[in-house]
Coordinates of C-alpha atoms in Angstrom, one line a residue:
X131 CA -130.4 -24.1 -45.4
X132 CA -127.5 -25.9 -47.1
X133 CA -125.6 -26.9 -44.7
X134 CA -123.5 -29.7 -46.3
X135 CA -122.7 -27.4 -49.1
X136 CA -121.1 -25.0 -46.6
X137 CA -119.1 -28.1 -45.5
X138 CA -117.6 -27.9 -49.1
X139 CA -117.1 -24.2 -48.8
X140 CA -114.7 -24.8 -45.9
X141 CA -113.0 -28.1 -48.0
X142 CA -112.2 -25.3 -50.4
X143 CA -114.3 -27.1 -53.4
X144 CA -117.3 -24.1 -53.6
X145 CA -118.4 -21.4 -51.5
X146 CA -122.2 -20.2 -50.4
X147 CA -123.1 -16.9 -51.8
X148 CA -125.6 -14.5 -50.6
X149 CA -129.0 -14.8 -51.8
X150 CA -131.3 -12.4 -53.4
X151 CA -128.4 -9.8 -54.6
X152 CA -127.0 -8.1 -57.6
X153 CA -123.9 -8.3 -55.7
X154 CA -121.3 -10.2 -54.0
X155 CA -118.3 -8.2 -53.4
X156 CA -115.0 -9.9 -52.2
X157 CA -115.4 -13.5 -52.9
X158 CA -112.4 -15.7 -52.5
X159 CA -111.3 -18.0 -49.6
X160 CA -107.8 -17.5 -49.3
X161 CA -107.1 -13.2 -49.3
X162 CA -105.0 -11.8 -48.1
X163 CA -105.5 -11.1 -43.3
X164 CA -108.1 -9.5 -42.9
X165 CA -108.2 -6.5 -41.9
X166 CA -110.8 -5.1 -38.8
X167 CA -114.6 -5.1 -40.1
X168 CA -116.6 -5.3 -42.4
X169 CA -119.8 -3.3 -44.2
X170 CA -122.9 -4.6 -45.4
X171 CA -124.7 -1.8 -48.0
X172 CA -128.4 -3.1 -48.8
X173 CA -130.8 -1.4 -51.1
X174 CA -134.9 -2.5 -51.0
X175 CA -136.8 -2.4 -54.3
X176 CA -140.6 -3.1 -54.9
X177 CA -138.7 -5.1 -57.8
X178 CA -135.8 -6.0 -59.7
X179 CA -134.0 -2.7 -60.8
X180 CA -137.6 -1.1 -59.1
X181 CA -138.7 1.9 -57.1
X182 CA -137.2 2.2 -53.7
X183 CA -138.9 0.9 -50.7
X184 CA -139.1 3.3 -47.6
X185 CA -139.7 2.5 -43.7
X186 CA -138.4 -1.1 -43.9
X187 CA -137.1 -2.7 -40.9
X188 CA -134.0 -4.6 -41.5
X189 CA -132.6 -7.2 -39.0
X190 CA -128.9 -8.6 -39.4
X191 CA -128.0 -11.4 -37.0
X192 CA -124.7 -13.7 -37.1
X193 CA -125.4 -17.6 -36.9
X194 CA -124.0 -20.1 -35.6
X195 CA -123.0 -18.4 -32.8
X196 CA -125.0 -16.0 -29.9
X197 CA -125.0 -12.9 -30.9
X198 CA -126.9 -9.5 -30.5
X199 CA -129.7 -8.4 -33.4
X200 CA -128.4 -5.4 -35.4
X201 CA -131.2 -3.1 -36.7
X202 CA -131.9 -0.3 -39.1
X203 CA -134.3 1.5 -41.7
X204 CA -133.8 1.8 -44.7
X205 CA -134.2 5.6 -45.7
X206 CA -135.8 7.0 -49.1
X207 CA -133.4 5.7 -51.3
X208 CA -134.3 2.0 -49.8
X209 CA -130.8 2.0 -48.4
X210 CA -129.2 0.7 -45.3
X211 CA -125.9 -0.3 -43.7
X212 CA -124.4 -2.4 -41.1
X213 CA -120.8 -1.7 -40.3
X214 CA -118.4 -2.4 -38.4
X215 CA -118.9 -6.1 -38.5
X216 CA -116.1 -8.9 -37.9
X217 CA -115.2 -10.6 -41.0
X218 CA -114.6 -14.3 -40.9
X219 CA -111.9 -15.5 -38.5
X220 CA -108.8 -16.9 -40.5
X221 CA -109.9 -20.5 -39.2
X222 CA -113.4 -19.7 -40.6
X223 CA -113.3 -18.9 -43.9
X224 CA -116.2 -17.3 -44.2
X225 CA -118.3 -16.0 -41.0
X226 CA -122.1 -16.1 -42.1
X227 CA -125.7 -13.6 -41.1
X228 CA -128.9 -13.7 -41.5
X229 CA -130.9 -10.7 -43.0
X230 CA -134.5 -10.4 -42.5
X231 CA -136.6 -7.3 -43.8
X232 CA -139.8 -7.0 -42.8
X233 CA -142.9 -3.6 -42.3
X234 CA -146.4 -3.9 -42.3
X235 CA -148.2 -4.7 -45.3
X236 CA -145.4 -5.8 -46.9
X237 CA -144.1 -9.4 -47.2
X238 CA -141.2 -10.8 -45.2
X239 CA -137.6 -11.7 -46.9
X240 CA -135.1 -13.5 -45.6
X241 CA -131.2 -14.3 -46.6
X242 CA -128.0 -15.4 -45.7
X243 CA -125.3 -13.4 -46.2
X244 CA -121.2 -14.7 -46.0
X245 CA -118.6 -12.0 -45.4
X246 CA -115.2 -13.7 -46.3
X247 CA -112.8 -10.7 -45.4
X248 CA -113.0 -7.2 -44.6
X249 CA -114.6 -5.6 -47.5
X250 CA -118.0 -3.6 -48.7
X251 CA -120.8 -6.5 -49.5
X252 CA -123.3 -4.6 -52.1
X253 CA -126.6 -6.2 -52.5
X254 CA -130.6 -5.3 -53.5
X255 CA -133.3 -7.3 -51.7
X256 CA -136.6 -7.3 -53.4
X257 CA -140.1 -6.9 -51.3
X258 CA -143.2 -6.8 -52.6
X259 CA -146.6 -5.5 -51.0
X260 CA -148.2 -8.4 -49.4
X261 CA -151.0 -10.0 -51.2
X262 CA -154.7 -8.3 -48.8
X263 CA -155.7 -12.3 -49.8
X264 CA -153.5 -13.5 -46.9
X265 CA -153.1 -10.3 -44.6
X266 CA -152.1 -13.0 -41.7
X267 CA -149.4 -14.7 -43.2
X268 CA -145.8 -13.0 -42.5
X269 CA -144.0 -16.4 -41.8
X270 CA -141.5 -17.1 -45.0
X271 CA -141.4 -20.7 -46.8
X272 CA -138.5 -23.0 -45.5
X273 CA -136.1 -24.4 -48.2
X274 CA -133.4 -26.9 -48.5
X275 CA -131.1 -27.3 -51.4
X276 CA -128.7 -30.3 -51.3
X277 CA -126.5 -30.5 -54.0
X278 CA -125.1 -33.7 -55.6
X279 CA -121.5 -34.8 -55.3
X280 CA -119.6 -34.8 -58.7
X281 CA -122.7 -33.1 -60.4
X282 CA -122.8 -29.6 -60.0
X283 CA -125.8 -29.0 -61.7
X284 CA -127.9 -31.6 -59.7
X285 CA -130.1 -30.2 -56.9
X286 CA -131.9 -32.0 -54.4
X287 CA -134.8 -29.0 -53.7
X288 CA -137.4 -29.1 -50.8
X289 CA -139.9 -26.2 -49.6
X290 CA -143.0 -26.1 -47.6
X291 CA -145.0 -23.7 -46.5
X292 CA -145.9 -23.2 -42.7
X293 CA -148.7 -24.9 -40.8
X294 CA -152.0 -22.2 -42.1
X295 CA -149.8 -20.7 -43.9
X296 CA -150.5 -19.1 -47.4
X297 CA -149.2 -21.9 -49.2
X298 CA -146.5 -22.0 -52.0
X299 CA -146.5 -19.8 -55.0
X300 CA -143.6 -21.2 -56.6
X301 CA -139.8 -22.4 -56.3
X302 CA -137.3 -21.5 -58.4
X303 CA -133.6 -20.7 -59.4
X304 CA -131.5 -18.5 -61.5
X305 CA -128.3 -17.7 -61.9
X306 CA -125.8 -15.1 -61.5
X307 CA -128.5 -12.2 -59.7
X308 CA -130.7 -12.2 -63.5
X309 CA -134.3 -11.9 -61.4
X310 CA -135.4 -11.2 -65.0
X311 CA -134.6 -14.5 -66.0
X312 CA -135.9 -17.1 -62.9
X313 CA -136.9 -20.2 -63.6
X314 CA -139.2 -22.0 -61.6
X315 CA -142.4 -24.4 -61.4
X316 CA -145.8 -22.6 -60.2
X317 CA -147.3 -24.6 -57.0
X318 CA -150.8 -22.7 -57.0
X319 CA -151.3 -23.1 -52.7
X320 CA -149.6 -26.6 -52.0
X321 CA -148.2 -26.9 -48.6
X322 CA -144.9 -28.7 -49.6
X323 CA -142.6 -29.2 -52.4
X324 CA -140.0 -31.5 -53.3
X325 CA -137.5 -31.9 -56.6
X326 CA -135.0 -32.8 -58.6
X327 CA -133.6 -29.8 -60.5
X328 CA -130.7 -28.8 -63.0
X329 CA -129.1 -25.8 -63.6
X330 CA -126.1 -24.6 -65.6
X331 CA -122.5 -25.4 -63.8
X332 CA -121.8 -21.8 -65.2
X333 CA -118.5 -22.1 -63.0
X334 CA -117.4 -24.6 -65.5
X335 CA -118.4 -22.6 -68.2
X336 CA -116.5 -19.2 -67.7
X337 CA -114.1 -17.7 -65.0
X338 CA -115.2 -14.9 -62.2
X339 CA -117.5 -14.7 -59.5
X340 CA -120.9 -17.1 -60.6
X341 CA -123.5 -17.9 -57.8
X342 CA -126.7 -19.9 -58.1
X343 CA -129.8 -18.9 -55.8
X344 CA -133.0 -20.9 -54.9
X345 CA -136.3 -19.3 -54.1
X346 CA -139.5 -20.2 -52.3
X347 CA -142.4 -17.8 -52.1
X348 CA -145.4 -18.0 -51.0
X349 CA -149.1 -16.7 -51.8
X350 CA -148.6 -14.0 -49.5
X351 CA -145.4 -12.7 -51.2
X352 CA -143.2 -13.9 -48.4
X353 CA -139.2 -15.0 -49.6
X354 CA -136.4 -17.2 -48.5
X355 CA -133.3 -17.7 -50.8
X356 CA -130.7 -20.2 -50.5
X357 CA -127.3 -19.9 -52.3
X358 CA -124.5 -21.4 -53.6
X359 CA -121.5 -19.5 -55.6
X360 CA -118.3 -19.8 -56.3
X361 CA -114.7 -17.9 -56.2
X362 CA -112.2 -18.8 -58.6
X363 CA -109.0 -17.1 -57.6
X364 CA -107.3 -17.8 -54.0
X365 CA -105.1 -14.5 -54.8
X366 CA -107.8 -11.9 -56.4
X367 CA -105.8 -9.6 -59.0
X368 CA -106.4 -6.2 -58.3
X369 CA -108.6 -3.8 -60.2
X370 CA -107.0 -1.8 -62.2
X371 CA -108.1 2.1 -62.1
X372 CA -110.0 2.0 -65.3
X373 CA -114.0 3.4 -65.3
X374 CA -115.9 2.4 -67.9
X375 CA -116.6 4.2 -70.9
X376 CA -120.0 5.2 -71.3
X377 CA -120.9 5.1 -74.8
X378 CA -124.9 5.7 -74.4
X379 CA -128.2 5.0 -73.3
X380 CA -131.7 4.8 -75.4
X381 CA -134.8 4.4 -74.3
X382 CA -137.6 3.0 -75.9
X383 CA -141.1 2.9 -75.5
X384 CA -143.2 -0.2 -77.2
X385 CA -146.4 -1.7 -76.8
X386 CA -146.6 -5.2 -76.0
X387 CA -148.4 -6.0 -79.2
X388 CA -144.9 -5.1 -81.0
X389 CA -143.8 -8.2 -79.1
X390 CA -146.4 -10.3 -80.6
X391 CA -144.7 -13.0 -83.1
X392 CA -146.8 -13.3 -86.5
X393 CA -149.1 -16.0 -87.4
X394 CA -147.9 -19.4 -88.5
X395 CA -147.9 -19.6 -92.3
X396 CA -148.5 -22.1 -94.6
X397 CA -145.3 -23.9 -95.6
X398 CA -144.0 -22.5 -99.0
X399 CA -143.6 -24.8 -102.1
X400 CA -140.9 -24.9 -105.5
X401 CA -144.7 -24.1 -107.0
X402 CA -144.9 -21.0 -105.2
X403 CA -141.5 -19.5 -105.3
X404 CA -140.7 -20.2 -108.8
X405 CA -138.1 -18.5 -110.8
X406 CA -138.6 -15.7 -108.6
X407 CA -136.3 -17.1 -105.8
X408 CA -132.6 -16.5 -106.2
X409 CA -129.1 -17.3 -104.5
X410 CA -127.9 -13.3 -103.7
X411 CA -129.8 -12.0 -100.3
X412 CA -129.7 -8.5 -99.6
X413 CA -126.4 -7.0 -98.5
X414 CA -128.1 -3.5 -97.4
X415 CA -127.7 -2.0 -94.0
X416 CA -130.8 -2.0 -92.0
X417 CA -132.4 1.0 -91.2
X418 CA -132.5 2.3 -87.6
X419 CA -136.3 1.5 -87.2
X420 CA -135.3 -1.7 -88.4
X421 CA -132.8 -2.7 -85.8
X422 CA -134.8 -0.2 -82.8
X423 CA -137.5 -2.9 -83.9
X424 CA -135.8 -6.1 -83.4
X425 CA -133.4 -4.9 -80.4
X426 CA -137.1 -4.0 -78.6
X427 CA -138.5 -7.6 -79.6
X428 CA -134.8 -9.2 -78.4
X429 CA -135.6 -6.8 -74.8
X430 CA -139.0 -8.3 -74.7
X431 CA -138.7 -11.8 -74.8
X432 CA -135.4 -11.3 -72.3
X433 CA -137.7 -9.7 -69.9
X434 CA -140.3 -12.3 -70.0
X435 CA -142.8 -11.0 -72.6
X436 CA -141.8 -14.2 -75.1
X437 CA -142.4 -18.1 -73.4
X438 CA -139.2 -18.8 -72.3
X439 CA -137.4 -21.6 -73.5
X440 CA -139.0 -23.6 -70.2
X441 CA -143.0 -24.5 -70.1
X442 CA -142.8 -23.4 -66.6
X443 CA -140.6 -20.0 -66.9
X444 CA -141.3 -17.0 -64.9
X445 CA -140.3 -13.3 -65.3
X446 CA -139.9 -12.4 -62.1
X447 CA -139.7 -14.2 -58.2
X448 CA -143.2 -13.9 -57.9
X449 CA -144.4 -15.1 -61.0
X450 CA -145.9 -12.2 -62.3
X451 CA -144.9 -9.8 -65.7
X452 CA -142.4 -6.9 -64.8
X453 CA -144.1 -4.3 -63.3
X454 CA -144.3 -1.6 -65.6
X455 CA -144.4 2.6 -64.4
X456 CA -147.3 3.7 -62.6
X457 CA -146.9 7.0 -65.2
X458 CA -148.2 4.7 -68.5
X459 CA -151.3 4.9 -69.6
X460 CA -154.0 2.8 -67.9
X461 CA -154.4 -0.2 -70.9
X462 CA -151.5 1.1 -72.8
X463 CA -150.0 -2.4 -72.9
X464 CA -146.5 -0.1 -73.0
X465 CA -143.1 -2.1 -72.1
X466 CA -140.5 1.0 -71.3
X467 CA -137.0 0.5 -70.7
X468 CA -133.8 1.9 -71.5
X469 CA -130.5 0.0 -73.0
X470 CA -127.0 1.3 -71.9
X471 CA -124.1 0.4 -73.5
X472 CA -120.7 1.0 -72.3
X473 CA -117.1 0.1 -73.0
X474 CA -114.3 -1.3 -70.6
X475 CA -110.6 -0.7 -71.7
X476 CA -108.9 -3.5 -68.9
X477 CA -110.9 -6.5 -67.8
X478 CA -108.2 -7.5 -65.2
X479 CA -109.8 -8.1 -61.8
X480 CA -113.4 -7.1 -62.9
X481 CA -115.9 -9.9 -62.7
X482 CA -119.3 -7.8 -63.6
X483 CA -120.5 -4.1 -63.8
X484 CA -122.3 -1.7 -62.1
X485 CA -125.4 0.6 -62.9
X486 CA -126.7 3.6 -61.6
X487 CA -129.6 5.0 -62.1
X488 CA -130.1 8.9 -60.9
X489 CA -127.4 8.6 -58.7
X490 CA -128.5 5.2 -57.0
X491 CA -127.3 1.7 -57.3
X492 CA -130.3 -0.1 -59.6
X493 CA -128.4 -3.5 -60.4
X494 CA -125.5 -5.3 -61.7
X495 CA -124.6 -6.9 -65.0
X496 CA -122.8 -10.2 -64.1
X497 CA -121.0 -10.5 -67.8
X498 CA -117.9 -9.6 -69.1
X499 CA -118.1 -10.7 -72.4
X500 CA -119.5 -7.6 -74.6
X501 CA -122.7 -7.4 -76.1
X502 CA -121.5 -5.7 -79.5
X503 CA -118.5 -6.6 -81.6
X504 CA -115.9 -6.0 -80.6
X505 CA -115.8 -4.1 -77.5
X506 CA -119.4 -2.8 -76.0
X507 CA -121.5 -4.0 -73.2
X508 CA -125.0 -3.2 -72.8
X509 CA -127.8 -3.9 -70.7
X510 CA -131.1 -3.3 -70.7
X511 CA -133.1 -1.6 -67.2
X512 CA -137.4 -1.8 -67.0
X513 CA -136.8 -0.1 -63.6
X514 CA -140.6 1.0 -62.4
X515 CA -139.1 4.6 -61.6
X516 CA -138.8 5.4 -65.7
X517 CA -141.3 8.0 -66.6
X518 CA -142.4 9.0 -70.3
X519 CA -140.7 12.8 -70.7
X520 CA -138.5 12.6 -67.1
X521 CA -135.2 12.8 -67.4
X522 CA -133.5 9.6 -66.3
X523 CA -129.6 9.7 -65.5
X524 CA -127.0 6.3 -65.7
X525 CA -123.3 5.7 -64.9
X526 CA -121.3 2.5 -64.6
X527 CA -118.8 0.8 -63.0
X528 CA -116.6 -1.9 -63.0
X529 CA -116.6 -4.3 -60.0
X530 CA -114.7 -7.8 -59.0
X531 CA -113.0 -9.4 -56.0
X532 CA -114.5 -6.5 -53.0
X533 CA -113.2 -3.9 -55.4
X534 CA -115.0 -1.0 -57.3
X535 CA -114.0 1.4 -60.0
X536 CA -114.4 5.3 -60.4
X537 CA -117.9 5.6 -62.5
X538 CA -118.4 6.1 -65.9
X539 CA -119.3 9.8 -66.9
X540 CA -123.1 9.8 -67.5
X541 CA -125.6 9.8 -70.0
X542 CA -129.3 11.3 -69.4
X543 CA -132.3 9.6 -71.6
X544 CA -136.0 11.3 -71.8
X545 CA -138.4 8.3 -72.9
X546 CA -140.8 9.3 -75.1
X547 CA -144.8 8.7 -74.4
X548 CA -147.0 6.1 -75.4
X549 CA -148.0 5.8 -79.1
X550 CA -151.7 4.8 -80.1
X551 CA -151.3 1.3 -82.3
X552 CA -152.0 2.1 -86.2
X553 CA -155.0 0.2 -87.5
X554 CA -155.1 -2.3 -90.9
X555 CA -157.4 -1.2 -92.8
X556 CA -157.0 -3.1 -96.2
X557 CA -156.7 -5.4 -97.8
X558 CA -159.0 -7.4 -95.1
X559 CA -157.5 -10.3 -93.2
X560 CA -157.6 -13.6 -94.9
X561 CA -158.4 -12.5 -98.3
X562 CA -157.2 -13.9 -101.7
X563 CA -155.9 -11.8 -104.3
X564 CA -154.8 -12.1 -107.7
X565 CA -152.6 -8.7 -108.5
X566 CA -150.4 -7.8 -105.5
X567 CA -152.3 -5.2 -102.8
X568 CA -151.9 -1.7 -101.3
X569 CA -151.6 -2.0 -97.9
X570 CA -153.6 0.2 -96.0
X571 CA -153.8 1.4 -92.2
X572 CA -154.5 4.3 -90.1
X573 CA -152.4 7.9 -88.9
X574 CA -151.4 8.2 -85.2
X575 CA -151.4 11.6 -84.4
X576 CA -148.7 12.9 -82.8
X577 CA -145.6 15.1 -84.2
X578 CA -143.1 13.2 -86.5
X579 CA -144.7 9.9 -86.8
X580 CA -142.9 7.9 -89.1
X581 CA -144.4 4.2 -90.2
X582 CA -143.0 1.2 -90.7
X583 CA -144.9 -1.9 -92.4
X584 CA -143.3 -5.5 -91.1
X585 CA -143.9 -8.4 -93.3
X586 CA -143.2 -12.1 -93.3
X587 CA -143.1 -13.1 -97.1
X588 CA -143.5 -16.9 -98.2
X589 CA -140.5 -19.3 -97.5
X590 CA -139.2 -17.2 -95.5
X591 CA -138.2 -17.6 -91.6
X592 CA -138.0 -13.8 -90.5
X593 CA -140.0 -10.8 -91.3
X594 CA -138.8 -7.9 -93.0
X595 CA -139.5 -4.2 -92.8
X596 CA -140.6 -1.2 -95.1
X597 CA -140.2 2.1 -94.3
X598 CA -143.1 4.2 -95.8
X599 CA -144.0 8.2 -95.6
X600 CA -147.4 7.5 -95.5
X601 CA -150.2 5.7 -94.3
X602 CA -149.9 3.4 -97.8
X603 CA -147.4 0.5 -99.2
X604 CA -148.3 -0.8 -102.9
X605 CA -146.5 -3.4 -103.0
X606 CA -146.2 -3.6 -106.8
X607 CA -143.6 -0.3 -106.2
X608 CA -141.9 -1.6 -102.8
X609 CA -138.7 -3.5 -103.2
X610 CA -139.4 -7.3 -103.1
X611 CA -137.9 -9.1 -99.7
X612 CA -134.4 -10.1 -99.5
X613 CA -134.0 -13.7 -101.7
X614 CA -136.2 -12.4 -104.5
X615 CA -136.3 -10.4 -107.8
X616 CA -140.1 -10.1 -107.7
X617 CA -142.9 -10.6 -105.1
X618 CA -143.8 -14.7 -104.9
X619 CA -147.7 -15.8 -104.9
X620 CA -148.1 -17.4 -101.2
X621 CA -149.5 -16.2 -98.0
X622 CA -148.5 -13.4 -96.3
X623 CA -148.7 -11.8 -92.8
X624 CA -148.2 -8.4 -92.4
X625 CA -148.8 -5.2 -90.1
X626 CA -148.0 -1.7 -89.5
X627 CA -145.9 -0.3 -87.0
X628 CA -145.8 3.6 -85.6
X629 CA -143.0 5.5 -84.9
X630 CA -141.4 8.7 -82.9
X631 CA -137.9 9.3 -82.0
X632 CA -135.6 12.0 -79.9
X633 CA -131.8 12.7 -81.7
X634 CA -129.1 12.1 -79.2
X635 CA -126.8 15.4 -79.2
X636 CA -123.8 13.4 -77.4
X637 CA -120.9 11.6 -79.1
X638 CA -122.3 9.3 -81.5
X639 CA -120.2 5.5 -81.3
X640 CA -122.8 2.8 -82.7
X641 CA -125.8 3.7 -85.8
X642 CA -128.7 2.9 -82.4
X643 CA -126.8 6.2 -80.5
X644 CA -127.8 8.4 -82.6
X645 CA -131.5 8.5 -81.1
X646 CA -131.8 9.5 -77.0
X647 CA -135.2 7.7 -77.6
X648 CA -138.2 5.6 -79.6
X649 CA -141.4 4.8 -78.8
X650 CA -143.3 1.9 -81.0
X651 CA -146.4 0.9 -81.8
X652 CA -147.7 -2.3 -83.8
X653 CA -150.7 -2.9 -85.1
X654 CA -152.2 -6.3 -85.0
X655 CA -150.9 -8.8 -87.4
X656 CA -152.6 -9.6 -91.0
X657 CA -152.3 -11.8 -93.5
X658 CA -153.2 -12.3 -97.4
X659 CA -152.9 -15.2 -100.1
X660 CA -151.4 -14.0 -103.3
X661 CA -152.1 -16.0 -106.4
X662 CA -151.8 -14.4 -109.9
X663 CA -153.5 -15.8 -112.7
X664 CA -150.9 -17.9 -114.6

């Protein structure tokens, strides 16, 4: 428990946020009186942005004072409410519980959670299924996290696991709610832990509402977080009455092959480039598969598919990859998500945004500076409730200082199914040629299947892409990649990619709107030496 850092809280110099949220509404230390009670609104998910979790018991309990257990179920939406509750006394500051969720064959979370005023705290706690391995073990980890005086990003971070316990999984931290993004160091059983750890002083970095969580879990699944936040503004502006715009929402469908990065090459030489290099790249617009291919590969290594920029990086709190829908093929290797994009006319009072996925709160995007120049936000969902050829419904709104705005209108997405991965078929991995080759691979059945052939040429740091009608690419007829007037003798890596798309009928702001979805499939990478006869 961080109990020095709440002395801080009270000094006025940071405050302790909730743990395990997409939300902390109404942060801020000196609001206005408060006025009588407060609400807690909880949603339970089998994972971040996940599928609702029915029949969990949920216990809220003030500390540091007696007090009487308040407890409820949460219903099929994996929602439940506390209301009703005193906020913090104006001598106080901030008056703190503890929230426990717990049901059989599920693991145990628990939480602290401050209420600083009369307000509406929003927040998703995520419970897994308890791992059969350790059936017994329902007790979660205890943690400590001491921060350092003057050094904001130093942590001192201790965890241990209960006598017969399961042992420790892992212990992490992330910032600002982004479960997609924790990092942390795998422990594999031990029955204590003990660290040095930095993080970001994001506070320092950018204004609104920032908080920083530490985990423990352990084998069993079990959770405890720990927080610490902070509030910038003593007098919280008000929100103005502004929804977001929605601007639209694709979703695509990819195999996790398309994620996989090409072979290293051999370095290229003056030799082999030749006169053919030039000065003049390419100025032409990418094609849609184009960008569809390397916003999907961007979305992939955000959610974990990529090594992270940390040996020890997870995807998600228990270590595992994001569980993908139960609908996908069995083997499919399929990654399906949708991006949303939005726009937000006033930023005044709003500290993150809100989305909502078939009428229920999913998660919350803790940025305000836009994805897309100038003006759009976007963010991508892998929720576990998307289903290849469902309809799948989002709104947004804007959020900051215990306020909310109206939502954005919506916009409904139908992802696509599961292509099969096109085959190489020539010319054969490995093999040196002297006249440039025909590449060659197999059809994917399916109705309006398009290809794509990605290659990374020689000297060059990022692959390019063709689009082709057919199942072949000679590439004595293809334009030659961006930097040069004919194609250079070196090694090449290559494959083929499959594709299907939807048209989006809506209003049509950005070229990527203009398809509801895509679905992707990449063969496995290729490569070729080139070297003409002088």
């Amino acid at each position: 428990m961080l109990r020095s850092v709440r002395a801080k809280a009270i000094s006025g110099y940071v405050s302790v946020a909730i743990a395990l949220a997409f939300l902390l509404a109404g942060c801020g230390g000196g609001s206005p009186p408060p006025s009588p009670t407060a609400t807690i609104i909880g949603y339970v998910v089998d994972q971040a942005g996940g599928s609702a979790v029915e029949g969990t018991t949920v216990v809220l309990q003030e500390m540091g004072a007696p007090s009487t257990p308040l407890t409820t179920t949460t219903g099929n939406e994996g929602r439940f409410q506390f209301s009703n509750l005193p906020p913090a006394p104006a001598d106080r500051h901030v008056r703190w519980y503890q929230l426990v969720i717990s049901q059989p064959q599920w693991a145990t979370v628990k939480m602290e959670v401050p209420v600083w005023q009369a307000e509406t705290v929003r927040l998703t706690l995520v419970q897994q299924r308890r791992d059969p391995a350790f059936a017994s073990d329902t007790q979660p980890p205890t943690l400590t996290a001491q921060g350092h005086t003057g050094d904001p990003s130093k942590w001192d971070i201790t965890a241990s696991d209960e006598a017969g316990g399961s042992g420790l999984r892992l212990v992490g931290w992330l910032m600002d709610y982004d479960w997609g993004h924790v990092e942390a160091q795998p422990l594999n059983g031990v029955s204590s832990y003990s660290a040095t750890i930095y993080t970001p002083a994001l506070w320092e970095q950018s204004s609104g509402e920032h908080v920083t969580m530490f985990v423990a879990v352990d084998r069993a699944g079990n959770m405890t977080i720990d927080s610490v936040g902070h509030s910038p503004a003593d007098n919280p502006p008000q929100l103005l009455d502004t929804a977001p715009t929605m601007v639209g929402a694709v979703a695509s469908t990819i195999t996790n092959s398309f994620l996989e990065l090409p072979p290293v090459l051999p370095a290229a030489t003056t030799a082999l480039l030749g006169s053919s290099a030039t000065q003049v790249f390419s100025t032409s617009t990418p094609n849609l598969l184009q960008w569809v291919a390397r916003t999907a590969r961007q979305a992939g290594k955000d959610a974990g598919k990529q090594p992270r920029r940390q040996a020890n990086s997870l995807s998600s709190p228990t270590g595992s990859q994001p569980v993908q829908p139960s609908a996908l093929p069995p083997g499919s290797e399929a990654v399906l998500f949708t991006t949303v994009g939005w726009r937000q006319a006033s930023l005044i009072g709003v500290t993150g945004f809100r989305l909502y996925r078939n009428g229920r709160f999913a998660f919350d995007h803790q940025k305000t500076t836009p994805n897309e120049s100038p003006d759009i936000y976007r963010t991508d969902d892998f929720g576990a409730e998307l289903v290849p050829g469902q309809t799948t419904t989002y709104a947004v709104s804007a959020f900051g200082y215990g306020r909310e705005s109206a939502l954005s209108a919506s916009r409904s997405v139908v992802p696509l199914a599961v292509l099969n991965r096109p085959a190489a078929v020539s010319p054969a991995d490995g093999t040196v040629l002297t006249s440039l080759p025909t590449l060659q691979w197999t059809s994917v059945p399916g109705q309006a299947v398009s290809y794509v052939v990605e290659i990374l040429a020689p000297g060059m740091q990022e692959s390019e892409f063709w689009e082709v009608t057919g199942t072949a690419l000679p590439l004595n007829m293809a334009e030659p990649p961006s930097g040069y007037t004919s194609w250079p003798a070196g090694t090449y890596a290559w494959r083929p990619l499959a594709a299907r798309s939807a048209p989006n009928l809506g209003t049509l702001f950005r070229p990527w709107y203009e398809y509801q979805a895509v679905t992707l499939a990449a063969g496995s990478w290729r490569t070729f030496t080139y070297s003409p006869v002088p």
